[in-house]
Structures are given as C-alpha cells and as structure tokens.
Amino acid sequence: MKIVMTTAFKKYAKKLMRNQIKMLEDAIDEIAKDPEIGELKSGDLAGIRIYKFHIHTQLMLLAYQYLEKELALLSLSTHENFYHDLKKRVND
C-alpha cells in the first residue's frame, strides 16, 4: 500500500517528539491494516475518514482518505478547530 502525506500533515508531524512520532507511526500502521477503521464523514467532508488516538493524554485526530491501494494522510491535529481547518483545506 502506498502512503502519501500532505504538506499540512507533514508540518504538524514534524513538530512531534521522537516518542510521539512512534505513537503516530503505530496509528498509521493500524489504519494501513484496516483502512475502514476511521469514522467516515459526510457533507463537506464526504469520503474522508477520521481516526482518533491518544498521544500520552492528548486526543489526536488524523484525517485520511483511502483510494485504491493508496492511503492519503490529510491532516493531524488536536480537536480544537480541526474540522474547521480541514474543511478549508479540502474545499480550496
């Protein structure tokens, strides 16, 4: 499976510490094993799935799309303004 990361995803992931990156990689592995694990969104975000996981005590949301053997990692952030920012990126 090919995994593609958007600039927004890379920008946030770059800010993580080494042990946090390991937790992110574990979450990506979980998604790669079962791409339908995330919650499918509707409306403006139709076709996008959101996977929720914890980095230590902080809830993280990872937005992704799975299209024919390609996993596109769209966004990663805490819940604050996550959906608002994601809608802006997707609709632009």
Short mmCIF file of the C-alpha atoms (twelve columns), coordinates in Angstrom:
data_MODEL
# 
_entry.id   MODEL 
# 
loop_
_atom_site.group_PDB 
_atom_site.id 
_atom_site.type_symbol 
_atom_site.label_atom_id 
_atom_site.label_alt_id 
_atom_site.label_comp_id 
_atom_site.label_asym_id 
_atom_site.label_seq_id 
_atom_site.Cartn_x 
_atom_site.Cartn_y 
_atom_site.Cartn_z 
_atom_site.pdbx_PDB_model_num 
ATOM 1  C CA . MET A 1  0.000   0.000  0.000  1 
ATOM 2  C CA . LYS A 2  1.299   3.430  -0.945 1 
ATOM 3  C CA . ILE A 3  1.104   6.086  1.792  1 
ATOM 4  C CA . VAL A 4  1.035   9.748  0.737  1 
ATOM 5  C CA . MET A 5  1.297   12.669 3.172  1 
ATOM 6  C CA . THR A 6  0.019   16.183 2.527  1 
ATOM 7  C CA . THR A 7  2.049   19.244 3.422  1 
ATOM 8  C CA . ALA A 8  -0.311  20.056 6.310  1 
ATOM 9  C CA . PHE A 9  0.164   16.572 7.749  1 
ATOM 10 C CA . LYS A 10 3.963   16.737 7.440  1 
ATOM 11 C CA . LYS A 11 4.027   20.192 9.027  1 
ATOM 12 C CA . TYR A 12 2.263   19.017 12.183 1 
ATOM 13 C CA . ALA A 13 4.067   15.664 12.374 1 
ATOM 14 C CA . LYS A 14 7.418   17.469 12.178 1 
ATOM 15 C CA . LYS A 15 6.639   19.217 15.486 1 
ATOM 16 C CA . LEU A 16 6.258   15.936 17.374 1 
ATOM 17 C CA . MET A 17 8.947   14.499 19.635 1 
ATOM 18 C CA . ARG A 18 10.577  11.157 18.884 1 
ATOM 19 C CA . ASN A 19 8.386   9.116  21.277 1 
ATOM 20 C CA . GLN A 20 5.270   10.859 19.929 1 
ATOM 21 C CA . ILE A 21 6.292   10.025 16.361 1 
ATOM 22 C CA . LYS A 22 6.405   6.346  17.361 1 
ATOM 23 C CA . MET A 23 2.788   6.601  18.565 1 
ATOM 24 C CA . LEU A 24 1.824   8.300  15.291 1 
ATOM 25 C CA . GLU A 25 3.525   5.540  13.299 1 
ATOM 26 C CA . ASP A 26 1.583   2.942  15.308 1 
ATOM 27 C CA . ALA A 27 -1.677  4.744  14.461 1 
ATOM 28 C CA . ILE A 28 -0.745  4.839  10.758 1 
ATOM 29 C CA . ASP A 29 0.023   1.100  10.890 1 
ATOM 30 C CA . GLU A 30 -3.430  0.463  12.393 1 
ATOM 31 C CA . ILE A 31 -5.046  2.431  9.573  1 
ATOM 32 C CA . ALA A 32 -2.961  0.603  6.952  1 
ATOM 33 C CA . LYS A 33 -4.096  -2.771 8.345  1 
ATOM 34 C CA . ASP A 34 -7.775  -1.779 8.219  1 
ATOM 35 C CA . PRO A 35 -8.460  1.416  6.192  1 
ATOM 36 C CA . GLU A 36 -12.096 1.424  7.281  1 
ATOM 37 C CA . ILE A 37 -11.191 1.786  10.969 1 
ATOM 38 C CA . GLY A 38 -11.787 5.554  10.978 1 
ATOM 39 C CA . GLU A 39 -15.146 7.287  11.215 1 
ATOM 40 C CA . LEU A 40 -16.485 8.155  7.750  1 
ATOM 41 C CA . LYS A 41 -17.596 11.773 7.456  1 
ATOM 42 C CA . SER A 42 -20.430 13.195 5.361  1 
ATOM 43 C CA . GLY A 43 -21.388 16.583 3.979  1 
ATOM 44 C CA . ASP A 44 -18.445 18.869 3.187  1 
ATOM 45 C CA . LEU A 45 -16.024 16.166 4.304  1 
ATOM 46 C CA . ALA A 46 -17.635 13.288 2.388  1 
ATOM 47 C CA . GLY A 47 -15.183 10.483 1.676  1 
ATOM 48 C CA . ILE A 48 -12.778 11.484 4.444  1 
ATOM 49 C CA . ARG A 49 -12.244 9.275  7.466  1 
ATOM 50 C CA . ILE A 50 -11.136 10.426 10.916 1 
ATOM 51 C CA . TYR A 51 -9.074  8.153  13.159 1 
ATOM 52 C CA . LYS A 52 -8.858  9.162  16.820 1 
ATOM 53 C CA . PHE A 53 -5.961  8.085  19.025 1 
ATOM 54 C CA . HIS A 54 -4.043  9.314  22.045 1 
ATOM 55 C CA . ILE A 55 -0.527  10.630 22.306 1 
ATOM 56 C CA . HIS A 56 0.035   10.348 26.022 1 
ATOM 57 C CA . THR A 57 -3.125  12.030 27.397 1 
ATOM 58 C CA . GLN A 58 -3.841  14.239 24.359 1 
ATOM 59 C CA . LEU A 59 -6.567  13.124 21.932 1 
ATOM 60 C CA . MET A 60 -5.322  13.391 18.343 1 
ATOM 61 C CA . LEU A 61 -7.380  13.304 15.162 1 
ATOM 62 C CA . LEU A 62 -5.926  12.026 11.917 1 
ATOM 63 C CA . ALA A 63 -7.824  12.697 8.676  1 
ATOM 64 C CA . TYR A 64 -7.214  10.372 5.751  1 
ATOM 65 C CA . GLN A 65 -8.650  9.054  2.502  1 
ATOM 66 C CA . TYR A 66 -8.248  5.550  1.147  1 
ATOM 67 C CA . LEU A 67 -8.489  5.198  -2.613 1 
ATOM 68 C CA . GLU A 68 -7.472  2.013  -4.432 1 
ATOM 69 C CA . LYS A 69 -4.292  0.918  -2.649 1 
ATOM 70 C CA . GLU A 70 -3.321  4.498  -1.738 1 
ATOM 71 C CA . LEU A 71 -3.636  5.965  1.740  1 
ATOM 72 C CA . ALA A 72 -3.579  9.773  1.739  1 
ATOM 73 C CA . LEU A 73 -2.848  11.277 5.169  1 
ATOM 74 C CA . LEU A 74 -4.546  14.675 5.028  1 
ATOM 75 C CA . SER A 75 -4.308  16.268 8.451  1 
ATOM 76 C CA . LEU A 76 -3.225  15.658 12.022 1 
ATOM 77 C CA . SER A 77 -4.109  17.829 14.987 1 
ATOM 78 C CA . THR A 78 -5.872  18.123 18.303 1 
ATOM 79 C CA . HIS A 79 -9.639  18.590 18.251 1 
ATOM 80 C CA . GLU A 80 -9.520  22.383 18.541 1 
ATOM 81 C CA . ASN A 81 -10.514 23.846 15.142 1 
ATOM 82 C CA . PHE A 82 -9.635  20.523 13.459 1 
ATOM 83 C CA . TYR A 83 -12.807 20.190 11.391 1 
ATOM 84 C CA . HIS A 84 -12.918 23.896 10.519 1 
ATOM 85 C CA . ASP A 85 -9.320  23.847 9.247  1 
ATOM 86 C CA . LEU A 86 -9.853  20.563 7.413  1 
ATOM 87 C CA . LYS A 87 -12.900 21.924 5.585  1 
ATOM 88 C CA . LYS A 88 -10.873 24.959 4.494  1 
ATOM 89 C CA . ARG A 89 -8.107  22.736 3.094  1 
ATOM 90 C CA . VAL A 90 -10.443 20.306 1.353  1 
ATOM 91 C CA . ASN A 91 -12.673 22.942 -0.247 1 
ATOM 92 C CA . ASP A 92 -9.786  25.090 -1.551 1 
# 
